Amino acid sequence: MKVTVVGAGAVGASCAEYIAIKNFASEVVLVDIKEGFAEGKAMDLMQTASLNGFDTRITGVTGDYSKTANSDVCVITSGIPRKPGMTREELIGINAGIVKDVSANLVKHSPNTILIIVSNPMDTMAYLAHKTSGLEKNKIIGMGGALDSARFKYRLAEALGAPISDVDGMVIGGHSDTGMVPLTRMATRNSIPMTKFLSEERLEQVKEDTKVGGATLTKLLGTSAWYAPGAAVSAMVQAIACDQKKMFPCSALLEGEYGMDDISIGVPVILGKNGIEKIVEIELTDAEKNHIKESSEGVRKTNGLLEL
Ligand SMILES: NC(=O)c1ccc[n+]([C@@H]2O[C@H](COP(=O)([O-])OP(=O)(O)OC[C@H]3O[C@@H](n4cnc5c(N)ncnc54)[C@H](O)[C@@H]3O)[C@@H](O)[C@H]2O)c1
């Protein structure tokens, strides 16, 4: 199992570290455009191997895609992150060009790869990859819902005063401050509906805190977060590498599912060795349907800014 991670910055390095620590991949190649940066990050990470007990070989290269050849999974984290006060959508001008170039380079050397898109605005960057990379639709997966759901579970556990392992929940929809749809109605504590434990007002607060989860961290850190994003990507890579058939909400190209067409947006999917093995359709209430429709309109508006 060979994994390439493009962008050796905060998210890319965190993702490489978690993949290595979980010890399921033989090789991780980090790629960056900044001279020596990926090589440095790879060397630093390799010097944790004897301490953290992993055998994954991490190497770094500056822009040399021949070293990424025959990667099973490629992750794109290259591009600029947001600064406090910015929306993810504002990053499109710079990141669209980067994602288009990087995905073309990756596919040239790994024509059968599965691509995970992380760079923001993620749903639109995944759509761009669908339109330009030539890969089949099951092989392009946007990472957003896995992270947003982890943030949702954190907020639910906080509201309950319970350990996170007690709670389950999922966030679908667009990966944006307004577009996320945390499914509070379906969230549970040990299979008991969350509504048995939390008032409607408290659940609404959890929902709002989840939606601005990224912006809250950007304000505190001065840049966007990296530990949970890296962990979310590594869990998705592991599900594919180990053919786990695990369910995550991911940005997937829809062709009629959820009544939508020609859009990549967050829906529950099964991840396995073929990438997206199945899109899972769940019954939504009218309010949830309206919310996801609004969310899709936001994503389409950003998609409209792409020069395809
Ligand atoms: N989808 C999500 O849930 C999620 C979560 C967090 C961050 N992000 C996004 O991920 C991206 C990366 O965030 P970060 O915090 O790691 O940023 P960062 O600035 O720390 O790292 C980005 C790296 O990309 C590199 N890069 C830029 N252009 C490149 C190119 N053409 N080829 C190769 N490398 C290139 C830069 O040199 C830099 O090292 C941002 O767009 C951010 O918004 C997405």
Short mmCIF file of C-alpha atoms and ligand atoms in Angstrom, two decimals:
data_model
loop_
_atom_site.label_atom_id
_atom_site.label_comp_id
_atom_site.label_asym_id
_atom_site.label_seq_id
_atom_site.Cartn_x
_atom_site.Cartn_y
_atom_site.Cartn_z
CA MET A 1 0.00 0.00 0.00
CA LYS A 2 1.57 3.22 -1.22
CA VAL A 3 0.02 6.55 -0.25
CA THR A 4 1.00 9.96 -1.60
CA VAL A 5 0.16 13.11 0.32
CA VAL A 6 0.57 16.36 -1.62
CA GLY A 7 1.15 19.39 0.60
CA ALA A 8 3.55 18.75 3.48
CA GLY A 9 2.03 21.59 5.50
CA ALA A 10 0.01 21.31 8.68
CA VAL A 11 -2.73 18.96 7.43
CA GLY A 12 -0.53 16.92 5.06
CA ALA A 13 2.11 16.21 7.71
CA SER A 14 -0.51 15.37 10.35
CA CYS A 15 -2.18 12.99 7.90
CA ALA A 16 1.17 11.30 7.08
CA GLU A 17 1.92 10.97 10.80
CA TYR A 18 -1.41 9.31 11.63
CA ILE A 19 -1.16 6.97 8.65
CA ALA A 20 2.32 5.91 9.81
CA ILE A 21 1.33 5.50 13.46
CA LYS A 22 -1.59 3.24 12.42
CA ASN A 23 1.01 1.12 10.58
CA PHE A 24 -1.17 -0.16 7.69
CA ALA A 25 0.73 1.39 4.75
CA SER A 26 4.14 0.31 3.49
CA GLU A 27 5.04 3.72 2.09
CA VAL A 28 3.97 7.35 2.34
CA VAL A 29 5.37 9.91 -0.12
CA LEU A 30 5.04 13.55 0.88
CA VAL A 31 5.18 16.11 -1.95
CA ASP A 32 5.48 19.87 -1.62
CA ILE A 33 6.38 22.76 -3.90
CA LYS A 34 8.55 24.48 -1.26
CA GLU A 35 12.16 23.34 -1.79
CA GLY A 36 13.27 20.79 0.84
CA PHE A 37 10.11 21.13 2.93
CA ALA A 38 8.60 17.68 2.26
CA GLU A 39 12.06 16.07 2.61
CA GLY A 40 12.45 17.76 6.00
CA LYS A 41 9.01 16.77 7.25
CA ALA A 42 9.55 13.18 6.07
CA MET A 43 12.92 12.94 7.83
CA ASP A 44 11.53 14.40 11.05
CA LEU A 45 8.60 11.95 10.96
CA MET A 46 10.91 8.99 10.22
CA GLN A 47 12.88 9.89 13.32
CA THR A 48 9.71 9.19 15.34
CA ALA A 49 9.43 5.64 13.90
CA SER A 50 11.51 3.87 16.55
CA LEU A 51 9.75 5.85 19.29
CA ASN A 52 6.21 5.38 17.97
CA GLY A 53 6.76 1.83 16.72
CA PHE A 54 5.85 2.01 13.03
CA ASP A 55 7.41 0.49 9.92
CA THR A 56 5.83 2.74 7.28
CA ARG A 57 8.56 4.34 5.17
CA ILE A 58 7.98 8.08 4.75
CA THR A 59 9.88 9.96 2.04
CA GLY A 60 9.62 13.54 0.84
CA VAL A 61 10.09 15.15 -2.59
CA THR A 62 9.95 18.65 -4.01
CA GLY A 63 7.61 18.55 -6.99
CA ASP A 64 8.97 15.25 -8.38
CA TYR A 65 5.83 13.28 -9.21
CA SER A 66 7.76 10.34 -10.68
CA LYS A 67 8.37 9.33 -7.03
CA THR A 68 4.62 9.05 -6.50
CA ALA A 69 4.19 6.45 -9.28
CA ASN A 70 1.72 3.64 -8.63
CA SER A 71 0.24 5.11 -5.48
CA ASP A 72 -2.91 3.30 -4.36
CA VAL A 73 -4.29 6.40 -2.67
CA CYS A 74 -3.33 10.06 -3.22
CA VAL A 75 -4.38 12.84 -0.85
CA ILE A 76 -4.40 16.49 -1.96
CA THR A 77 -3.86 18.97 0.87
CA SER A 78 -1.85 21.51 -1.16
CA GLY A 79 -3.09 25.07 -1.22
CA ILE A 80 -3.66 27.96 1.11
CA PRO A 81 -5.60 27.58 4.37
CA ARG A 82 -7.99 30.25 5.64
CA LYS A 83 -7.03 33.01 8.03
CA PRO A 84 -9.34 34.24 10.82
CA GLY A 85 -12.52 35.80 9.39
CA MET A 86 -12.19 34.12 5.98
CA THR A 87 -14.64 31.63 4.52
CA ARG A 88 -13.47 28.46 2.80
CA GLU A 89 -15.04 29.73 -0.44
CA GLU A 90 -12.63 32.68 -0.54
CA LEU A 91 -9.72 30.28 -1.16
CA ILE A 92 -10.99 29.19 -4.58
CA GLY A 93 -8.94 31.69 -6.63
CA ILE A 94 -5.60 30.18 -5.62
CA ASN A 95 -6.56 26.62 -4.73
CA ALA A 96 -8.45 25.71 -7.92
CA GLY A 97 -5.31 26.09 -10.06
CA ILE A 98 -3.23 24.11 -7.55
CA VAL A 99 -5.74 21.24 -7.25
CA LYS A 100 -6.16 20.98 -11.05
CA ASP A 101 -2.37 20.83 -11.67
CA VAL A 102 -1.66 18.49 -8.77
CA SER A 103 -4.42 16.02 -9.67
CA ALA A 104 -3.23 15.91 -13.30
CA ASN A 105 0.34 15.17 -12.14
CA LEU A 106 -0.85 12.48 -9.74
CA VAL A 107 -3.08 10.70 -12.26
CA LYS A 108 -0.30 10.80 -14.89
CA HIS A 109 1.90 8.66 -12.63
CA SER A 110 -0.84 6.66 -10.85
CA PRO A 111 -3.67 6.20 -13.38
CA ASN A 112 -5.53 3.77 -11.07
CA THR A 113 -5.25 5.80 -7.90
CA ILE A 114 -8.02 6.80 -5.52
CA LEU A 115 -7.95 10.55 -4.87
CA ILE A 116 -8.93 12.16 -1.58
CA ILE A 117 -9.45 15.92 -1.83
CA VAL A 118 -8.85 18.00 1.30
CA SER A 119 -7.99 21.48 -0.06
CA ASN A 120 -10.76 24.04 0.35
CA PRO A 121 -13.36 24.91 -0.75
CA MET A 122 -13.40 21.12 -0.64
CA ASP A 123 -16.74 20.22 -2.31
CA THR A 124 -15.87 22.47 -5.25
CA MET A 125 -12.28 21.16 -5.41
CA ALA A 126 -13.66 17.60 -5.51
CA TYR A 127 -16.08 18.65 -8.29
CA LEU A 128 -13.13 20.17 -10.18
CA ALA A 129 -11.24 16.87 -9.88
CA HIS A 130 -14.31 15.02 -11.20
CA LYS A 131 -14.43 17.35 -14.20
CA THR A 132 -10.72 17.38 -15.02
CA SER A 133 -8.83 14.32 -13.72
CA GLY A 134 -10.46 11.61 -15.87
CA LEU A 135 -10.80 9.26 -12.86
CA GLU A 136 -14.02 7.28 -12.35
CA LYS A 137 -16.46 8.89 -9.94
CA ASN A 138 -16.00 6.28 -7.19
CA LYS A 139 -12.29 7.17 -7.09
CA ILE A 140 -12.65 10.84 -6.14
CA ILE A 141 -13.63 11.43 -2.53
CA GLY A 142 -13.82 14.73 -0.70
CA MET A 143 -12.92 14.84 3.00
CA GLY A 144 -15.21 17.05 5.06
CA GLY A 145 -17.98 15.04 6.70
CA ALA A 146 -15.59 12.72 8.53
CA LEU A 147 -14.04 15.74 10.24
CA ASP A 148 -17.33 17.59 10.77
CA SER A 149 -18.87 14.45 12.32
CA ALA A 150 -15.89 14.10 14.69
CA ARG A 151 -16.44 17.72 15.71
CA PHE A 152 -20.18 17.04 16.13
CA LYS A 153 -19.43 14.07 18.44
CA TYR A 154 -17.03 16.23 20.44
CA ARG A 155 -19.75 18.86 20.94
CA LEU A 156 -22.40 16.22 21.79
CA ALA A 157 -20.14 14.62 24.39
CA GLU A 158 -19.36 18.06 25.83
CA ALA A 159 -23.08 18.87 26.15
CA LEU A 160 -23.77 15.49 27.80
CA GLY A 161 -20.71 15.53 30.05
CA ALA A 162 -20.10 12.01 28.67
CA PRO A 163 -17.13 10.31 26.99
CA ILE A 164 -17.03 10.64 23.21
CA SER A 165 -17.16 6.83 22.87
CA ASP A 166 -20.74 7.01 24.22
CA VAL A 167 -21.99 9.14 21.33
CA ASP A 168 -22.71 8.68 17.65
CA GLY A 169 -23.72 11.23 15.07
CA MET A 170 -23.18 12.36 11.53
CA VAL A 171 -22.89 15.59 9.55
CA ILE A 172 -23.89 15.65 5.89
CA GLY A 173 -24.17 18.47 3.34
CA GLY A 174 -21.61 20.96 2.12
CA HIS A 175 -18.35 21.46 4.01
CA SER A 176 -18.98 25.12 4.87
CA ASP A 177 -20.01 27.15 7.92
CA THR A 178 -23.59 27.48 6.66
CA GLY A 179 -23.87 24.35 4.50
CA MET A 180 -23.23 21.64 7.09
CA VAL A 181 -26.24 19.59 8.16
CA PRO A 182 -25.55 17.99 11.58
CA LEU A 183 -28.20 15.28 11.93
CA THR A 184 -29.19 15.94 15.55
CA ARG A 185 -32.42 13.94 15.11
CA MET A 186 -30.40 10.77 14.45
CA ALA A 187 -27.63 11.35 16.99
CA THR A 188 -27.56 8.81 19.81
CA ARG A 189 -25.97 7.98 23.13
CA ASN A 190 -25.52 4.20 23.25
CA SER A 191 -28.37 3.87 20.73
CA ILE A 192 -30.76 6.09 22.75
CA PRO A 193 -31.84 9.22 20.84
CA MET A 194 -29.98 12.33 21.96
CA THR A 195 -33.33 14.09 22.37
CA LYS A 196 -33.83 11.98 25.55
CA PHE A 197 -30.82 13.66 27.16
CA LEU A 198 -30.57 17.16 25.70
CA SER A 199 -33.16 19.90 25.30
CA GLU A 200 -34.03 21.20 21.85
CA GLU A 201 -32.19 24.45 22.68
CA ARG A 202 -29.02 22.62 23.78
CA LEU A 203 -29.10 20.46 20.65
CA GLU A 204 -29.49 23.58 18.53
CA GLN A 205 -26.41 25.03 20.26
CA VAL A 206 -24.46 21.82 19.53
CA LYS A 207 -25.51 22.10 15.89
CA GLU A 208 -24.38 25.73 15.61
CA ASP A 209 -21.06 25.06 17.42
CA THR A 210 -20.42 22.16 15.03
CA LYS A 211 -21.09 24.25 11.93
CA VAL A 212 -18.54 26.89 12.96
CA GLY A 213 -16.11 24.28 14.30
CA GLY A 214 -13.43 25.15 11.75
CA ALA A 215 -13.87 28.92 12.09
CA THR A 216 -13.65 28.67 15.91
CA LEU A 217 -10.28 26.93 15.63
CA THR A 218 -9.02 29.29 12.91
CA LYS A 219 -9.74 32.21 15.24
CA LEU A 220 -7.84 30.54 18.09
CA LEU A 221 -4.91 29.25 16.02
CA GLY A 222 -4.54 32.02 13.43
CA THR A 223 -4.74 29.35 10.71
CA SER A 224 -6.91 26.32 10.07
CA ALA A 225 -6.75 23.22 12.28
CA TRP A 226 -4.66 20.14 11.41
CA TYR A 227 -4.83 17.34 14.02
CA ALA A 228 -8.48 16.37 13.49
CA PRO A 229 -8.32 16.97 9.70
CA GLY A 230 -5.21 14.74 9.51
CA ALA A 231 -6.86 12.06 11.66
CA ALA A 232 -10.04 12.17 9.52
CA VAL A 233 -8.06 11.69 6.29
CA SER A 234 -6.01 8.87 7.81
CA ALA A 235 -9.20 7.04 8.88
CA MET A 236 -10.53 7.29 5.32
CA VAL A 237 -7.22 6.10 3.82
CA GLN A 238 -7.23 3.16 6.26
CA ALA A 239 -10.81 2.22 5.32
CA ILE A 240 -9.73 2.07 1.66
CA ALA A 241 -6.35 0.41 2.27
CA CYS A 242 -7.81 -2.26 4.53
CA ASP A 243 -11.05 -2.63 2.51
CA GLN A 244 -13.01 -1.99 5.71
CA LYS A 245 -16.36 -1.08 4.05
CA LYS A 246 -16.67 1.60 6.72
CA MET A 247 -19.28 4.35 6.49
CA PHE A 248 -18.22 8.00 6.46
CA PRO A 249 -20.02 11.07 5.20
CA CYS A 250 -17.86 12.14 2.24
CA SER A 251 -18.18 14.51 -0.68
CA ALA A 252 -19.29 12.27 -3.55
CA LEU A 253 -20.45 13.02 -7.09
CA LEU A 254 -24.22 12.60 -7.11
CA GLU A 255 -26.19 11.44 -10.11
CA GLY A 256 -29.75 11.48 -8.85
CA GLU A 257 -29.09 10.41 -5.25
CA TYR A 258 -30.83 12.69 -2.73
CA GLY A 259 -32.57 14.30 -5.72
CA MET A 260 -29.33 15.99 -6.82
CA ASP A 261 -27.28 15.77 -9.95
CA ASP A 262 -23.85 16.98 -11.14
CA ILE A 263 -22.64 18.08 -7.72
CA SER A 264 -20.11 16.74 -5.20
CA ILE A 265 -21.46 17.14 -1.66
CA GLY A 266 -21.36 15.33 1.70
CA VAL A 267 -23.48 12.17 1.91
CA PRO A 268 -22.95 8.87 3.75
CA VAL A 269 -20.82 6.48 1.70
CA ILE A 270 -19.20 3.08 2.21
CA LEU A 271 -15.42 3.22 1.75
CA GLY A 272 -13.49 0.14 0.66
CA LYS A 273 -10.79 -0.94 -1.76
CA ASN A 274 -12.68 0.60 -4.73
CA GLY A 275 -13.01 3.97 -3.02
CA ILE A 276 -16.70 4.83 -2.78
CA GLU A 277 -18.30 1.38 -2.83
CA LYS A 278 -21.83 2.69 -2.30
CA ILE A 279 -23.70 5.92 -1.61
CA VAL A 280 -26.11 5.33 1.26
CA GLU A 281 -29.47 7.09 0.94
CA ILE A 282 -31.24 7.81 4.22
CA GLU A 283 -34.75 9.15 4.81
CA LEU A 284 -34.62 12.84 5.66
CA THR A 285 -37.35 15.05 7.15
CA ASP A 286 -38.65 17.99 5.14
CA ALA A 287 -36.57 20.37 7.28
CA GLU A 288 -33.41 18.33 6.67
CA LYS A 289 -34.21 18.13 2.94
CA ASN A 290 -34.60 21.92 2.82
CA HIS A 291 -31.33 22.40 4.67
CA ILE A 292 -29.40 20.14 2.30
CA LYS A 293 -31.04 21.83 -0.70
CA GLU A 294 -29.88 25.25 0.57
CA SER A 295 -26.46 23.75 1.20
CA SER A 296 -26.28 22.42 -2.37
CA GLU A 297 -27.20 25.85 -3.73
CA GLY A 298 -24.19 27.29 -1.89
CA VAL A 299 -21.89 24.62 -3.33
CA ARG A 300 -23.27 25.17 -6.85
CA LYS A 301 -22.65 28.91 -6.51
CA THR A 302 -18.99 28.23 -5.68
CA ASN A 303 -18.76 25.62 -8.48
CA GLY A 304 -19.96 28.37 -10.82
CA LEU A 305 -16.73 30.27 -10.14
CA LEU A 306 -14.64 27.48 -11.67
CA GLU A 307 -13.25 28.00 -15.13
CA LEU A 308 -13.98 24.59 -16.60
N1 LIG B 1 -11.43 19.46 4.01
C1 LIG B 1 -11.18 19.75 5.27
O1 LIG B 1 -11.90 19.32 6.17
C2 LIG B 1 -9.99 20.62 5.61
C3 LIG B 1 -9.54 20.74 6.94
C4 LIG B 1 -8.43 21.53 7.21
C5 LIG B 1 -7.78 22.18 6.17
N2 LIG B 1 -8.25 22.08 4.91
C6 LIG B 1 -7.59 22.72 3.76
O2 LIG B 1 -6.39 22.02 3.47
C7 LIG B 1 -5.47 22.90 2.82
C8 LIG B 1 -4.13 22.81 3.51
O3 LIG B 1 -4.18 23.37 4.82
P1 LIG B 1 -2.87 23.44 5.72
O4 LIG B 1 -3.28 23.99 7.01
O5 LIG B 1 -2.13 22.15 5.66
O6 LIG B 1 -2.02 24.55 4.92
P2 LIG B 1 -0.43 24.74 4.94
O7 LIG B 1 -0.16 26.11 4.39
O8 LIG B 1 0.13 24.39 6.26
O9 LIG B 1 0.08 23.64 3.89
C9 LIG B 1 -0.19 23.69 2.52
C10 LIG B 1 1.04 23.21 1.80
O10 LIG B 1 0.75 23.12 0.40
C11 LIG B 1 1.94 23.43 -0.29
N3 LIG B 1 1.65 23.74 -1.69
C12 LIG B 1 1.11 24.86 -2.22
N4 LIG B 1 1.02 24.74 -3.55
C13 LIG B 1 1.49 23.51 -3.88
C14 LIG B 1 1.65 22.80 -5.09
N5 LIG B 1 1.27 23.34 -6.27
N6 LIG B 1 2.16 21.57 -5.06
C15 LIG B 1 2.54 21.01 -3.88
N7 LIG B 1 2.43 21.64 -2.70
C16 LIG B 1 1.90 22.87 -2.70
C17 LIG B 1 2.53 24.60 0.49
O11 LIG B 1 3.91 24.79 0.21
C18 LIG B 1 2.26 24.15 1.92
O12 LIG B 1 3.35 23.47 2.48
C19 LIG B 1 -6.14 24.29 2.88
O13 LIG B 1 -6.77 24.56 1.64
C20 LIG B 1 -7.15 24.14 3.99
O14 LIG B 1 -8.22 25.06 3.84
C21 LIG B 1 -9.33 21.29 4.61
#
